[in-house]
PDB file of C-alpha atoms in Angstrom:
ATOM      1  CA  SER A   1     201.225 -77.091 -26.300  1.00  0.00           C
ATOM      2  CA  PRO A   2     202.561 -80.502 -26.382  1.00  0.00           C
ATOM      3  CA  THR A   3     200.815 -83.537 -24.776  1.00  0.00           C
ATOM      4  CA  VAL A   4     202.629 -86.185 -22.670  1.00  0.00           C
ATOM      5  CA  ALA A   5     201.263 -89.577 -21.336  1.00  0.00           C
ATOM      6  CA  VAL A   6     203.034 -90.758 -18.281  1.00  0.00           C
ATOM      7  CA  ILE A   7     202.587 -94.471 -17.619  1.00  0.00           C
ATOM      8  CA  GLY A   8     202.837 -95.036 -13.633  1.00  0.00           C
ATOM      9  CA  ALA A   9     201.742 -92.876 -10.800  1.00  0.00           C
ATOM     10  CA  GLY A  10     204.605 -94.156  -8.553  1.00  0.00           C
ATOM     11  CA  PRO A  11     207.543 -91.836  -7.434  1.00  0.00           C
ATOM     12  CA  GLY A  12     208.700 -91.409 -10.958  1.00  0.00           C
ATOM     13  CA  GLY A  13     205.425 -90.367 -12.554  1.00  0.00           C
ATOM     14  CA  MET A  14     204.467 -88.238  -9.259  1.00  0.00           C
ATOM     15  CA  PHE A  15     207.862 -86.418  -9.328  1.00  0.00           C
ATOM     16  CA  PHE A  16     207.826 -85.691 -13.154  1.00  0.00           C
ATOM     17  CA  CYS A  17     204.341 -84.108 -12.739  1.00  0.00           C
ATOM     18  CA  HIS A  18     205.554 -82.341  -9.482  1.00  0.00           C
ATOM     19  CA  ALA A  19     208.553 -80.890 -11.378  1.00  0.00           C
ATOM     20  CA  LEU A  20     206.254 -79.569 -14.096  1.00  0.00           C
ATOM     21  CA  GLU A  21     203.920 -78.135 -11.513  1.00  0.00           C
ATOM     22  CA  THR A  22     206.700 -76.311  -9.543  1.00  0.00           C
ATOM     23  CA  TYR A  23     207.913 -74.996 -12.927  1.00  0.00           C
ATOM     24  CA  ARG A  24     204.494 -73.877 -13.790  1.00  0.00           C
ATOM     25  CA  ARG A  25     204.050 -72.040 -10.363  1.00  0.00           C
ATOM     26  CA  ASP A  26     207.538 -70.287 -11.004  1.00  0.00           C
ATOM     27  CA  LEU A  27     206.316 -69.157 -14.426  1.00  0.00           C
ATOM     28  CA  LEU A  28     202.924 -67.853 -13.014  1.00  0.00           C
ATOM     29  CA  GLU A  29     204.869 -65.855 -10.343  1.00  0.00           C
ATOM     30  CA  LYS A  30     207.231 -64.331 -13.178  1.00  0.00           C
ATOM     31  CA  GLY A  31     204.097 -63.596 -15.456  1.00  0.00           C
ATOM     32  CA  ASP A  32     205.675 -65.451 -18.389  1.00  0.00           C
ATOM     33  CA  ASP A  33     202.541 -66.174 -20.370  1.00  0.00           C
ATOM     34  CA  VAL A  34     204.424 -67.368 -23.289  1.00  0.00           C
ATOM     35  CA  ALA A  35     206.360 -70.035 -21.567  1.00  0.00           C
ATOM     36  CA  LEU A  36     203.195 -71.032 -19.741  1.00  0.00           C
ATOM     37  CA  ALA A  37     201.345 -71.559 -22.959  1.00  0.00           C
ATOM     38  CA  ASN A  38     204.225 -73.894 -24.200  1.00  0.00           C
ATOM     39  CA  LEU A  39     204.259 -76.206 -21.107  1.00  0.00           C
ATOM     40  CA  PRO A  40     203.048 -79.711 -21.925  1.00  0.00           C
ATOM     41  CA  LYS A  41     199.591 -81.077 -20.924  1.00  0.00           C
ATOM     42  CA  VAL A  42     200.432 -84.235 -18.896  1.00  0.00           C
ATOM     43  CA  THR A  43     198.096 -87.203 -18.135  1.00  0.00           C
ATOM     44  CA  CYS A  44     199.612 -89.819 -15.798  1.00  0.00           C
ATOM     45  CA  PHE A  45     197.786 -93.166 -15.936  1.00  0.00           C
ATOM     46  CA  ASP A  46     197.804 -95.845 -13.368  1.00  0.00           C
ATOM     47  CA  ARG A  47     196.048 -99.021 -12.789  1.00  0.00           C
ATOM     48  CA  ALA A  48     195.995 -98.700  -9.042  1.00  0.00           C
ATOM     49  CA  SER A  49     193.197 -96.914  -7.115  1.00  0.00           C
ATOM     50  CA  GLY A  50     195.787 -94.286  -5.866  1.00  0.00           C
ATOM     51  CA  PRO A  51     199.362 -92.891  -6.118  1.00  0.00           C
ATOM     52  CA  GLY A  52     202.676 -94.447  -4.900  1.00  0.00           C
ATOM     53  CA  GLY A  53     203.410 -97.231  -7.278  1.00  0.00           C
ATOM     54  CA  VAL A  54     204.967-100.140  -5.117  1.00  0.00           C
ATOM     55  CA  TRP A  55     204.401 -98.046  -2.078  1.00  0.00           C
ATOM     56  CA  HIS A  56     200.504 -98.206  -2.577  1.00  0.00           C
ATOM     57  CA  VAL A  57     198.769-101.260  -1.311  1.00  0.00           C
ATOM     58  CA  GLU A  58     195.383-102.218  -2.688  1.00  0.00           C
ATOM     59  CA  SER A  59     193.310-103.536  -0.017  1.00  0.00           C
ATOM     60  CA  ARG A  60     191.795-106.954  -0.518  1.00  0.00           C
ATOM     61  CA  SER A  61     188.265-105.369  -0.539  1.00  0.00           C
ATOM     62  CA  THR A  62     189.179-103.431  -3.707  1.00  0.00           C
ATOM     63  CA  ILE A  63     189.785-106.747  -5.624  1.00  0.00           C
ATOM     64  CA  PRO A  64     186.523-108.137  -6.684  1.00  0.00           C
ATOM     65  CA  SER A  65     185.848-111.661  -5.607  1.00  0.00           C
ATOM     66  CA  ASP A  66     185.052-112.698  -9.272  1.00  0.00           C
ATOM     67  CA  ALA A  67     188.289-111.156 -10.628  1.00  0.00           C
ATOM     68  CA  GLU A  68     190.392-112.944 -13.120  1.00  0.00           C
ATOM     69  CA  PRO A  69     193.527-114.490 -11.754  1.00  0.00           C
ATOM     70  CA  LYS A  70     195.443-112.614 -14.336  1.00  0.00           C
ATOM     71  CA  LEU A  71     194.209-109.317 -12.735  1.00  0.00           C
ATOM     72  CA  CYS A  72     195.209-110.404  -9.208  1.00  0.00           C
ATOM     73  CA  SER A  73     198.700-111.345 -10.271  1.00  0.00           C
ATOM     74  CA  ARG A  74     199.336-107.839 -11.678  1.00  0.00           C
ATOM     75  CA  ARG A  75     199.524-106.567  -8.029  1.00  0.00           C
ATOM     76  CA  THR A  76     203.109-104.992  -7.926  1.00  0.00           C
ATOM     77  CA  SER A  77     203.186-103.329  -4.524  1.00  0.00           C
ATOM     78  CA  VAL A  78     205.091-104.210  -1.504  1.00  0.00           C
ATOM     79  CA  TYR A  79     203.141-105.917   1.550  1.00  0.00           C
ATOM     80  CA  GLU A  80     201.241-103.842   4.004  1.00  0.00           C
ATOM     81  CA  ALA A  81     203.576-104.258   6.875  1.00  0.00           C
ATOM     82  CA  PHE A  82     206.777-103.411   4.799  1.00  0.00           C
ATOM     83  CA  TRP A  83     209.435-101.184   6.441  1.00  0.00           C
ATOM     84  CA  THR A  84     212.382 -99.815   4.291  1.00  0.00           C
ATOM     85  CA  ASN A  85     215.800-101.294   4.374  1.00  0.00           C
ATOM     86  CA  GLY A  86     217.596 -98.118   3.899  1.00  0.00           C
ATOM     87  CA  PRO A  87     217.995 -95.290   6.360  1.00  0.00           C
ATOM     88  CA  LYS A  88     215.305 -92.372   6.039  1.00  0.00           C
ATOM     89  CA  GLU A  89     218.048 -89.854   5.653  1.00  0.00           C
ATOM     90  CA  ALA A  90     218.928 -91.127   2.229  1.00  0.00           C
ATOM     91  CA  ILE A  91     215.581 -90.355   0.808  1.00  0.00           C
ATOM     92  CA  GLU A  92     214.672 -86.964   2.621  1.00  0.00           C
ATOM     93  CA  PHE A  93     213.692 -84.270   0.016  1.00  0.00           C
ATOM     94  CA  PHE A  94     215.655 -80.807   0.110  1.00  0.00           C
ATOM     95  CA  ASP A  95     212.460 -78.933  -0.380  1.00  0.00           C
ATOM     96  CA  TYR A  96     210.106 -80.993   1.918  1.00  0.00           C
ATOM     97  CA  THR A  97     211.737 -82.226   5.066  1.00  0.00           C
ATOM     98  CA  TYR A  98     210.518 -84.863   7.637  1.00  0.00           C
ATOM     99  CA  ASP A  99     210.187 -82.322  10.015  1.00  0.00           C
ATOM    100  CA  GLU A 100     207.867 -80.209   7.959  1.00  0.00           C
ATOM    101  CA  HIS A 101     205.737 -83.394   7.033  1.00  0.00           C
ATOM    102  CA  PHE A 102     205.697 -85.178  10.326  1.00  0.00           C
ATOM    103  CA  GLY A 103     205.731 -82.010  12.604  1.00  0.00           C
ATOM    104  CA  GLY A 104     209.045 -82.588  14.268  1.00  0.00           C
ATOM    105  CA  HIS A 105     207.975 -86.099  15.599  1.00  0.00           C
ATOM    106  CA  SER A 106     210.754 -88.509  16.183  1.00  0.00           C
ATOM    107  CA  LEU A 107     210.948 -91.080  13.362  1.00  0.00           C
ATOM    108  CA  PRO A 108     212.639 -94.462  13.235  1.00  0.00           C
ATOM    109  CA  VAL A 109     215.786 -94.840  10.979  1.00  0.00           C
ATOM    110  CA  TYR A 110     213.964 -97.364   8.869  1.00  0.00           C
ATOM    111  CA  MET A 111     210.469 -96.167   7.980  1.00  0.00           C
ATOM    112  CA  PRO A 112     207.319 -98.047   7.424  1.00  0.00           C
ATOM    113  CA  ARG A 113     205.592 -98.222   3.955  1.00  0.00           C
ATOM    114  CA  TRP A 114     202.752 -96.128   4.837  1.00  0.00           C
ATOM    115  CA  ALA A 115     204.855 -93.245   6.205  1.00  0.00           C
ATOM    116  CA  ILE A 116     206.979 -93.232   3.034  1.00  0.00           C
ATOM    117  CA  LEU A 117     203.600 -93.101   0.783  1.00  0.00           C
ATOM    118  CA  GLU A 118     202.381 -90.383   3.098  1.00  0.00           C
ATOM    119  CA  TYR A 119     205.460 -88.379   2.712  1.00  0.00           C
ATOM    120  CA  LEU A 120     205.674 -88.738  -1.117  1.00  0.00           C
ATOM    121  CA  SER A 121     202.231 -87.732  -1.433  1.00  0.00           C
ATOM    122  CA  GLY A 122     202.570 -84.843   0.912  1.00  0.00           C
ATOM    123  CA  ARG A 123     205.398 -83.458  -1.079  1.00  0.00           C
ATOM    124  CA  VAL A 124     203.526 -83.271  -4.370  1.00  0.00           C
ATOM    125  CA  THR A 125     200.248 -81.780  -2.741  1.00  0.00           C
ATOM    126  CA  LYS A 126     201.885 -79.355  -0.466  1.00  0.00           C
ATOM    127  CA  ASN A 127     201.743 -76.398  -3.157  1.00  0.00           C
ATOM    128  CA  CYS A 128     199.046 -77.949  -5.248  1.00  0.00           C
ATOM    129  CA  PRO A 129     196.232 -79.439  -3.128  1.00  0.00           C
ATOM    130  CA  ASP A 130     194.446 -80.774  -6.248  1.00  0.00           C
ATOM    131  CA  PHE A 131     197.663 -82.399  -7.754  1.00  0.00           C
ATOM    132  CA  PHE A 132     196.156 -85.819  -8.083  1.00  0.00           C
ATOM    133  CA  ASP A 133     193.055 -84.626  -9.775  1.00  0.00           C
ATOM    134  CA  LYS A 134     195.071 -82.338 -12.058  1.00  0.00           C
ATOM    135  CA  TYR A 135     197.439 -84.925 -13.411  1.00  0.00           C
ATOM    136  CA  MET A 136     196.355 -88.442 -12.603  1.00  0.00           C
ATOM    137  CA  LYS A 137     193.963 -91.039 -13.988  1.00  0.00           C
ATOM    138  CA  PHE A 138     193.784 -93.755 -11.474  1.00  0.00           C
ATOM    139  CA  ASN A 139     192.110 -97.301 -12.135  1.00  0.00           C
ATOM    140  CA  THR A 140     193.238 -96.861 -15.677  1.00  0.00           C
ATOM    141  CA  SER A 141     195.333 -99.517 -17.165  1.00  0.00           C
ATOM    142  CA  VAL A 142     197.427 -98.716 -20.387  1.00  0.00           C
ATOM    143  CA  GLU A 143     196.658-101.478 -22.679  1.00  0.00           C
ATOM    144  CA  SER A 144     198.988-100.485 -25.590  1.00  0.00           C
ATOM    145  CA  VAL A 145     201.258 -97.858 -26.911  1.00  0.00           C
ATOM    146  CA  THR A 146     202.084 -97.486 -30.539  1.00  0.00           C
ATOM    147  CA  PHE A 147     203.859 -94.737 -32.295  1.00  0.00           C
ATOM    148  CA  VAL A 148     202.098 -93.742 -35.469  1.00  0.00           C
ATOM    149  CA  ASP A 149     204.614 -92.581 -38.052  1.00  0.00           C
ATOM    150  CA  ALA A 150     201.936 -90.812 -40.065  1.00  0.00           C
ATOM    151  CA  GLU A 151     200.661 -88.662 -37.160  1.00  0.00           C
ATOM    152  CA  GLU A 152     204.204 -88.441 -35.385  1.00  0.00           C
ATOM    153  CA  LYS A 153     202.206 -89.176 -32.189  1.00  0.00           C
ATOM    154  CA  PHE A 154     202.012 -92.053 -29.722  1.00  0.00           C
ATOM    155  CA  GLU A 155     198.632 -93.710 -29.841  1.00  0.00           C
ATOM    156  CA  VAL A 156     197.685 -94.736 -26.193  1.00  0.00           C
ATOM    157  CA  VAL A 157     194.964 -97.049 -25.599  1.00  0.00           C
ATOM    158  CA  THR A 158     193.684 -97.249 -21.923  1.00  0.00           C
ATOM    159  CA  LYS A 159     190.959 -99.107 -20.004  1.00  0.00           C
ATOM    160  CA  ASP A 160     188.863 -97.788 -17.217  1.00  0.00           C
ATOM    161  CA  ALA A 161     188.795-100.441 -14.546  1.00  0.00           C
ATOM    162  CA  SER A 162     185.222 -99.574 -13.475  1.00  0.00           C
ATOM    163  CA  SER A 163     183.331 -99.426 -16.684  1.00  0.00           C
ATOM    164  CA  GLY A 164     185.691-101.619 -18.818  1.00  0.00           C
ATOM    165  CA  GLU A 165     185.661 -98.843 -21.528  1.00  0.00           C
ATOM    166  CA  CYS A 166     188.713 -98.541 -23.745  1.00  0.00           C
ATOM    167  CA  ILE A 167     189.812 -95.130 -24.978  1.00  0.00           C
ATOM    168  CA  LYS A 168     192.213 -94.359 -27.716  1.00  0.00           C
ATOM    169  CA  GLU A 169     193.999 -90.919 -27.573  1.00  0.00           C
ATOM    170  CA  TYR A 170     197.212 -89.513 -29.166  1.00  0.00           C
ATOM    171  CA  TYR A 171     200.123 -87.908 -27.302  1.00  0.00           C
ATOM    172  CA  ASP A 172     203.177 -86.104 -28.632  1.00  0.00           C
ATOM    173  CA  LYS A 173     205.258 -87.788 -26.048  1.00  0.00           C
ATOM    174  CA  CYS A 174     205.100 -90.902 -23.795  1.00  0.00           C
ATOM    175  CA  ILE A 175     207.004 -91.634 -20.571  1.00  0.00           C
ATOM    176  CA  TRP A 176     207.429 -95.000 -19.018  1.00  0.00           C
ATOM    177  CA  ALA A 177     207.509 -94.249 -15.268  1.00  0.00           C
ATOM    178  CA  ALA A 178     206.029 -97.694 -14.008  1.00  0.00           C
ATOM    179  CA  GLY A 179     209.497 -99.059 -13.145  1.00  0.00           C
ATOM    180  CA  MET A 180     210.777-102.535 -13.398  1.00  0.00           C
ATOM    181  CA  ASN A 181     207.634-103.936 -11.653  1.00  0.00           C
ATOM    182  CA  GLY A 182     205.108-102.396 -14.073  1.00  0.00           C
ATOM    183  CA  GLY A 183     205.688-104.692 -17.009  1.00  0.00           C
ATOM    184  CA  PRO A 184     204.540-108.198 -17.289  1.00  0.00           C
ATOM    185  CA  LYS A 185     207.020-110.969 -16.719  1.00  0.00           C
ATOM    186  CA  ILE A 186     206.903-113.850 -19.182  1.00  0.00           C
ATOM    187  CA  PRO A 187     209.104-116.666 -18.536  1.00  0.00           C
ATOM    188  CA  VAL A 188     211.295-118.257 -21.226  1.00  0.00           C
TER     189      VAL A 188
END
């Protein structure tokens, strides 16, 4: 089956994997072993310690005191006390309601960052409690992606934040899901 590297475990990366997992579950229920065998094997990489992209905030204690300034400047999350500036009704999922997630509690029109992150994570883990273990590699930065013509594959080099170890792997497809905040900004 084909292999796919997804760069970024924010909403885009999470929901790509969620759609695949939902389709996988449907195929299992139908007993379609041929289609199941052809589903891609997906690995989603994120340099943060958890899911959510800009909604995930690294605590200051997770940034080592001797960290390079370059590392600290790569932080791309919203601030801890952030609240949305759009009404919650515009981002409610059809298949996972606020009532279902928050137990019918009254919610403000504009939601705090932590509640959005909790809601996004709740949707993907509702029917797959091991979702993040199954699809995600956190604390892993993607150092480079190169298409290798001879192999007709993408060479993806990742770096484990804990060990510093670099790993080179090959994938049939590569999806950028890190959004506009995921890439370095170089002034001209």
